[in-house]
Amino acid sequence: MATRAEGRLRVVGLGPGPAEWLTEEARRAIDAAEHVIGYYTYLSRIPDLAGKVVHGSDNRDELARAQHGLELASRGESVVIVSGGDPGVFGMAAAVFEALEQRPELRSLDVEVVPGVTAMLAAAARLGAPLGNDFCALNLSDNLKPWSLIERRLTLAAQADFVIALYNPASLARSQQVHEAFATLRRHRPPSTIVVFAHAVGSKEEELRVTRLDEADPAAADMRTLVIIGAEATRSIARPGGVPWVYTPRRIDG
Ligand code: SAH
């Protein structure tokens, strides 16, 4: 009697948008899958879904999506759950492991995470080398954690003079927090600090703005924007015909 191959689950990063930023491994994982689970916006980035069962959802309830993926895989199906950028950076991978932790009987399931190019690396490449020295990444969304914790981390990161990459700076439902975040940053960083708004990197709507902390308009950030706050050593170089290069030197003298 033919037995069904064992199920598997791949949590796949699609990169920031364009096909050339989709890794070969990610493409192969998607090609091999029978089921594709993900947020509609991300599914539309996948060139060929023919013959696959597509489970599109809105961006809410990541845990339910993860549980659904595990459930299908446990029944012998080959499943990918897709995330924009890298699935481990404010993406679906953590939700999958949260779901797995709740289901001890599924621990032997074949689960793998396939990395992707995260937004801050794509934005950094466009700009030059803003992350050339120590940096940190903060998710400004308070959907899943209290705003007080975000403020505390932002304050400490600013005081520690990290370059700071801000993911999820704003959305339609959260337009005020980014203003509060900038007020906090202005209390702890000099006015000349370089600020970058990197919008929709890799898409036709891509737009990079390089400005200073005292002149930056937080309203420039939306849900497709990654904000980079420079460290004290971060500087810019004029680039004829383009936005300035931004880099943070490797060497910082004490
Ligand atoms: N897992 C994703 C991040 C998900 S959080 C990754 O690794 O990139 C969503 C946030 O990522 C957005 O609000 C925005 O801040 C950032 N982002 C994702 N794609 C982007 C892009 N192409 N350009 C600029 N920022 C992007």
CSV table of C-alpha atoms and ligand atoms in Angstrom, one decimal:
chain,number,residue,atom,x,y,z
A,1,MET,CA,0.0,0.0,0.0
A,2,ALA,CA,1.3,3.4,-0.9
A,3,THR,CA,2.1,5.5,2.2
A,4,ARG,CA,1.9,9.3,2.1
A,5,ALA,CA,5.2,11.1,2.5
A,6,GLU,CA,5.6,12.7,5.8
A,7,GLY,CA,4.3,16.2,6.1
A,8,ARG,CA,6.6,19.2,6.5
A,9,LEU,CA,6.4,22.9,7.2
A,10,ARG,CA,8.8,25.6,5.9
A,11,VAL,CA,8.6,29.1,7.2
A,12,VAL,CA,9.9,31.1,4.3
A,13,GLY,CA,11.1,34.6,4.0
A,14,LEU,CA,10.2,36.4,0.7
A,15,GLY,CA,12.6,39.3,1.1
A,16,PRO,CA,11.5,42.9,0.8
A,17,GLY,CA,9.7,42.6,-2.5
A,18,PRO,CA,11.5,42.1,-5.8
A,19,ALA,CA,12.1,38.7,-7.2
A,20,GLU,CA,15.9,39.1,-7.2
A,21,TRP,CA,15.8,39.4,-3.4
A,22,LEU,CA,14.0,36.0,-3.1
A,23,THR,CA,16.6,33.4,-2.3
A,24,GLU,CA,17.1,30.3,-4.3
A,25,GLU,CA,16.2,28.2,-1.2
A,26,ALA,CA,13.0,30.1,-0.6
A,27,ARG,CA,12.0,29.7,-4.3
A,28,ARG,CA,12.6,26.0,-4.1
A,29,ALA,CA,10.7,25.6,-0.8
A,30,ILE,CA,7.7,27.4,-2.4
A,31,ASP,CA,7.9,25.3,-5.6
A,32,ALA,CA,7.9,22.1,-3.5
A,33,ALA,CA,4.9,23.0,-1.4
A,34,GLU,CA,1.3,21.9,-1.8
A,35,HIS,CA,-0.1,24.5,0.5
A,36,VAL,CA,0.9,28.2,0.8
A,37,ILE,CA,-0.2,30.2,3.8
A,38,GLY,CA,0.3,33.9,4.2
A,39,TYR,CA,-0.9,37.5,4.2
A,40,TYR,CA,-2.5,38.5,0.9
A,41,THR,CA,0.1,41.2,0.2
A,42,TYR,CA,2.9,38.7,0.5
A,43,LEU,CA,1.2,36.0,-1.6
A,44,SER,CA,0.9,38.4,-4.5
A,45,ARG,CA,4.7,38.5,-4.6
A,46,ILE,CA,4.9,34.9,-5.5
A,47,PRO,CA,5.1,34.5,-9.3
A,48,ASP,CA,3.6,31.0,-9.7
A,49,LEU,CA,1.1,29.6,-7.4
A,50,ALA,CA,-0.6,27.4,-10.0
A,51,GLY,CA,-1.6,24.0,-8.6
A,52,LYS,CA,-1.2,25.0,-5.0
A,53,VAL,CA,-3.8,25.4,-2.3
A,54,VAL,CA,-3.5,29.0,-1.3
A,55,HIS,CA,-4.6,30.1,2.2
A,56,GLY,CA,-4.7,33.9,2.2
A,57,SER,CA,-5.4,35.9,5.2
A,58,ASP,CA,-5.3,39.4,6.5
A,59,ASN,CA,-2.4,40.4,8.6
A,60,ARG,CA,-4.0,39.7,12.0
A,61,ASP,CA,-3.9,36.5,14.0
A,62,GLU,CA,-0.5,35.1,13.2
A,63,LEU,CA,-0.9,32.4,15.8
A,64,ALA,CA,-4.0,31.0,14.1
A,65,ARG,CA,-2.1,30.9,10.8
A,66,ALA,CA,0.8,29.1,12.4
A,67,GLN,CA,-1.6,26.6,14.0
A,68,HIS,CA,-3.2,26.0,10.7
A,69,GLY,CA,0.1,25.3,9.0
A,70,LEU,CA,1.2,22.9,11.7
A,71,GLU,CA,-2.2,21.1,11.5
A,72,LEU,CA,-1.9,20.6,7.7
A,73,ALA,CA,1.7,19.4,8.0
A,74,SER,CA,0.7,16.9,10.8
A,75,ARG,CA,-1.8,15.4,8.3
A,76,GLY,CA,1.0,14.7,5.9
A,77,GLU,CA,0.8,17.9,3.7
A,78,SER,CA,3.7,19.9,2.5
A,79,VAL,CA,3.2,23.4,3.7
A,80,VAL,CA,4.9,26.8,3.4
A,81,ILE,CA,4.1,29.8,5.6
A,82,VAL,CA,5.4,32.9,4.0
A,83,SER,CA,6.6,36.1,5.6
A,84,GLY,CA,7.9,39.4,4.1
A,85,GLY,CA,11.6,40.0,4.6
A,86,ASP,CA,13.0,37.4,7.0
A,87,PRO,CA,10.4,35.3,8.8
A,88,GLY,CA,12.4,35.6,12.1
A,89,VAL,CA,12.4,39.4,12.1
A,90,PHE,CA,9.0,40.5,13.4
A,91,GLY,CA,7.5,37.8,11.2
A,92,MET,CA,5.8,34.4,11.2
A,93,ALA,CA,8.6,32.2,12.6
A,94,ALA,CA,8.1,33.1,16.2
A,95,ALA,CA,4.4,32.4,15.9
A,96,VAL,CA,5.1,28.9,14.5
A,97,PHE,CA,7.3,28.1,17.4
A,98,GLU,CA,4.7,29.4,19.8
A,99,ALA,CA,2.2,27.1,18.2
A,100,LEU,CA,4.7,24.2,18.3
A,101,GLU,CA,5.3,24.8,22.0
A,102,GLN,CA,1.6,24.3,22.6
A,103,ARG,CA,1.5,21.0,20.7
A,104,PRO,CA,4.1,18.6,22.2
A,105,GLU,CA,2.7,15.7,20.1
A,106,LEU,CA,3.9,17.6,17.0
A,107,ARG,CA,7.5,18.1,18.0
A,108,SER,CA,8.9,15.5,15.6
A,109,LEU,CA,7.3,17.3,12.7
A,110,ASP,CA,9.8,18.3,9.9
A,111,VAL,CA,9.9,22.1,10.4
A,112,GLU,CA,12.5,24.5,9.0
A,113,VAL,CA,12.9,28.2,8.7
A,114,VAL,CA,14.2,29.6,5.4
A,115,PRO,CA,15.9,33.0,5.9
A,116,GLY,CA,15.2,36.1,3.8
A,117,VAL,CA,16.6,39.6,3.2
A,118,THR,CA,15.1,41.7,6.0
A,119,ALA,CA,14.0,45.3,5.3
A,120,MET,CA,16.8,47.0,7.2
A,121,LEU,CA,19.4,45.2,5.2
A,122,ALA,CA,17.8,46.1,1.9
A,123,ALA,CA,17.4,49.7,3.0
A,124,ALA,CA,21.0,49.8,4.3
A,125,ALA,CA,22.3,48.5,1.0
A,126,ARG,CA,20.5,51.3,-0.9
A,127,LEU,CA,22.0,54.0,1.4
A,128,GLY,CA,25.6,52.7,1.6
A,129,ALA,CA,26.5,51.3,5.0
A,130,PRO,CA,24.4,52.9,7.8
A,131,LEU,CA,24.6,49.7,9.8
A,132,GLY,CA,28.4,49.6,9.6
A,133,ASN,CA,28.8,49.8,13.4
A,134,ASP,CA,26.7,48.5,16.3
A,135,PHE,CA,22.9,48.7,15.7
A,136,CYS,CA,19.6,47.4,17.0
A,137,ALA,CA,16.2,46.9,15.5
A,138,LEU,CA,13.0,47.9,17.3
A,139,ASN,CA,9.4,47.2,16.3
A,140,LEU,CA,7.4,50.3,17.1
A,141,SER,CA,4.0,48.5,17.0
A,142,ASP,CA,2.3,48.1,20.3
A,143,ASN,CA,-0.2,45.6,19.0
A,144,LEU,CA,1.7,42.8,20.8
A,145,LYS,CA,3.6,44.6,23.6
A,146,PRO,CA,3.0,47.6,25.8
A,147,TRP,CA,4.0,51.1,24.6
A,148,SER,CA,5.9,51.7,27.9
A,149,LEU,CA,8.3,48.9,27.0
A,150,ILE,CA,8.9,50.3,23.5
A,151,GLU,CA,9.6,53.8,25.1
A,152,ARG,CA,12.0,52.3,27.5
A,153,ARG,CA,13.9,50.3,24.8
A,154,LEU,CA,14.0,53.4,22.6
A,155,THR,CA,15.4,55.5,25.3
A,156,LEU,CA,18.1,53.0,26.3
A,157,ALA,CA,19.0,52.4,22.6
A,158,ALA,CA,19.2,56.1,22.0
A,159,GLN,CA,21.4,56.6,25.2
A,160,ALA,CA,23.6,53.7,24.2
A,161,ASP,CA,24.2,55.4,20.8
A,162,PHE,CA,23.2,52.5,18.6
A,163,VAL,CA,22.1,53.0,15.1
A,164,ILE,CA,18.4,52.2,15.4
A,165,ALA,CA,16.3,50.5,12.7
A,166,LEU,CA,12.6,51.2,13.4
A,167,TYR,CA,10.2,48.6,11.9
A,168,ASN,CA,6.4,49.2,11.8
A,169,PRO,CA,6.8,52.9,12.6
A,170,ALA,CA,3.1,53.7,11.8
A,171,SER,CA,-0.1,52.4,10.3
A,172,LEU,CA,-3.5,53.8,9.7
A,173,ALA,CA,-4.6,52.7,13.2
A,174,ARG,CA,-1.3,53.8,14.8
A,175,SER,CA,-0.3,57.2,13.5
A,176,GLN,CA,0.5,58.9,16.8
A,177,GLN,CA,3.2,56.7,18.3
A,178,VAL,CA,5.9,57.6,15.7
A,179,HIS,CA,5.5,61.2,16.9
A,180,GLU,CA,6.0,60.2,20.5
A,181,ALA,CA,9.0,58.0,19.4
A,182,PHE,CA,10.7,61.0,17.7
A,183,ALA,CA,10.0,63.2,20.8
A,184,THR,CA,11.9,60.6,22.9
A,185,LEU,CA,14.7,60.4,20.4
A,186,ARG,CA,15.1,64.2,20.3
A,187,ARG,CA,15.5,64.1,24.1
A,188,HIS,CA,18.5,61.7,23.9
A,189,ARG,CA,20.2,62.4,20.6
A,190,PRO,CA,21.7,65.5,19.1
A,191,PRO,CA,19.7,67.6,16.6
A,192,SER,CA,22.2,66.8,13.8
A,193,THR,CA,21.6,63.0,14.1
A,194,ILE,CA,21.0,61.5,10.6
A,195,VAL,CA,17.5,60.1,10.0
A,196,VAL,CA,16.5,58.1,7.0
A,197,PHE,CA,13.0,57.2,5.9
A,198,ALA,CA,13.2,54.3,3.5
A,199,HIS,CA,9.9,53.7,1.9
A,200,ALA,CA,8.9,50.6,-0.1
A,201,VAL,CA,12.5,49.6,-0.8
A,202,GLY,CA,12.7,47.4,-3.9
A,203,SER,CA,9.3,48.4,-5.3
A,204,LYS,CA,8.3,51.0,-7.9
A,205,GLU,CA,7.3,53.3,-5.1
A,206,GLU,CA,10.7,53.2,-3.4
A,207,GLU,CA,11.6,56.5,-1.9
A,208,LEU,CA,14.6,57.3,0.3
A,209,ARG,CA,14.7,60.5,2.4
A,210,VAL,CA,17.8,61.5,4.3
A,211,THR,CA,17.3,64.2,6.8
A,212,ARG,CA,18.3,65.3,10.4
A,213,LEU,CA,16.6,64.6,13.7
A,214,ASP,CA,15.6,68.2,14.2
A,215,GLU,CA,14.1,68.5,10.7
A,216,ALA,CA,12.6,65.1,10.3
A,217,ASP,CA,8.8,64.9,10.0
A,218,PRO,CA,7.6,61.7,11.6
A,219,ALA,CA,4.5,61.8,9.4
A,220,ALA,CA,6.8,60.7,6.6
A,221,ALA,CA,6.7,57.2,8.0
A,222,ASP,CA,3.9,54.8,7.1
A,223,MET,CA,3.5,51.1,7.3
A,224,ARG,CA,5.8,50.5,4.3
A,225,THR,CA,8.6,52.6,5.7
A,226,LEU,CA,11.7,51.6,7.6
A,227,VAL,CA,13.2,54.4,9.7
A,228,ILE,CA,16.9,54.4,10.4
A,229,ILE,CA,18.2,56.7,13.2
A,230,GLY,CA,22.0,57.3,12.9
A,231,ALA,CA,24.5,57.0,15.8
A,232,GLU,CA,26.7,59.9,16.6
A,233,ALA,CA,29.3,58.7,14.2
A,234,THR,CA,26.9,58.2,11.3
A,235,ARG,CA,27.5,60.6,8.5
A,236,SER,CA,26.4,61.4,4.9
A,237,ILE,CA,28.3,62.0,1.7
A,238,ALA,CA,26.7,64.0,-1.1
A,239,ARG,CA,25.9,61.9,-4.2
A,240,PRO,CA,25.3,63.9,-7.3
A,241,GLY,CA,21.9,63.1,-8.7
A,242,GLY,CA,20.8,61.0,-5.8
A,243,VAL,CA,20.1,60.8,-2.1
A,244,PRO,CA,23.3,61.1,-0.1
A,245,TRP,CA,25.2,58.1,0.8
A,246,VAL,CA,24.9,57.3,4.5
A,247,TYR,CA,27.5,55.3,6.4
A,248,THR,CA,28.6,54.5,9.9
A,249,PRO,CA,32.4,54.0,10.2
A,250,ARG,CA,33.8,50.8,11.5
A,251,ARG,CA,36.3,52.6,13.7
A,252,ILE,CA,35.1,54.7,16.6
A,253,ASP,CA,37.9,56.2,18.6
A,254,GLY,CA,37.4,56.2,22.4
B,1,SAH,N1,9.7,40.3,8.5
B,1,SAH,C1,9.8,41.6,7.8
B,1,SAH,C2,9.4,42.7,8.7
B,1,SAH,C3,7.9,42.6,9.1
B,1,SAH,S1,7.4,44.0,10.0
B,1,SAH,C4,11.3,41.8,7.4
B,1,SAH,O1,12.2,41.0,7.8
B,1,SAH,O2,11.6,42.8,6.7
B,1,SAH,C5,6.8,45.1,8.7
B,1,SAH,C6,7.7,46.3,8.6
B,1,SAH,O3,8.9,46.0,7.9
B,1,SAH,C7,7.1,47.5,7.9
B,1,SAH,O4,6.2,48.3,8.7
B,1,SAH,C8,8.4,48.3,7.5
B,1,SAH,O5,8.9,49.0,8.6
B,1,SAH,C9,9.3,47.2,7.2
B,1,SAH,N2,9.4,46.8,5.8
B,1,SAH,C10,9.1,45.7,5.2
B,1,SAH,N3,9.3,45.7,3.9
B,1,SAH,C11,9.8,46.9,3.6
B,1,SAH,C12,10.3,47.5,2.4
B,1,SAH,N4,10.3,46.9,1.2
B,1,SAH,N5,10.7,48.8,2.5
B,1,SAH,C13,10.8,49.5,3.7
B,1,SAH,N6,10.4,48.9,4.8
B,1,SAH,C14,9.9,47.6,4.8
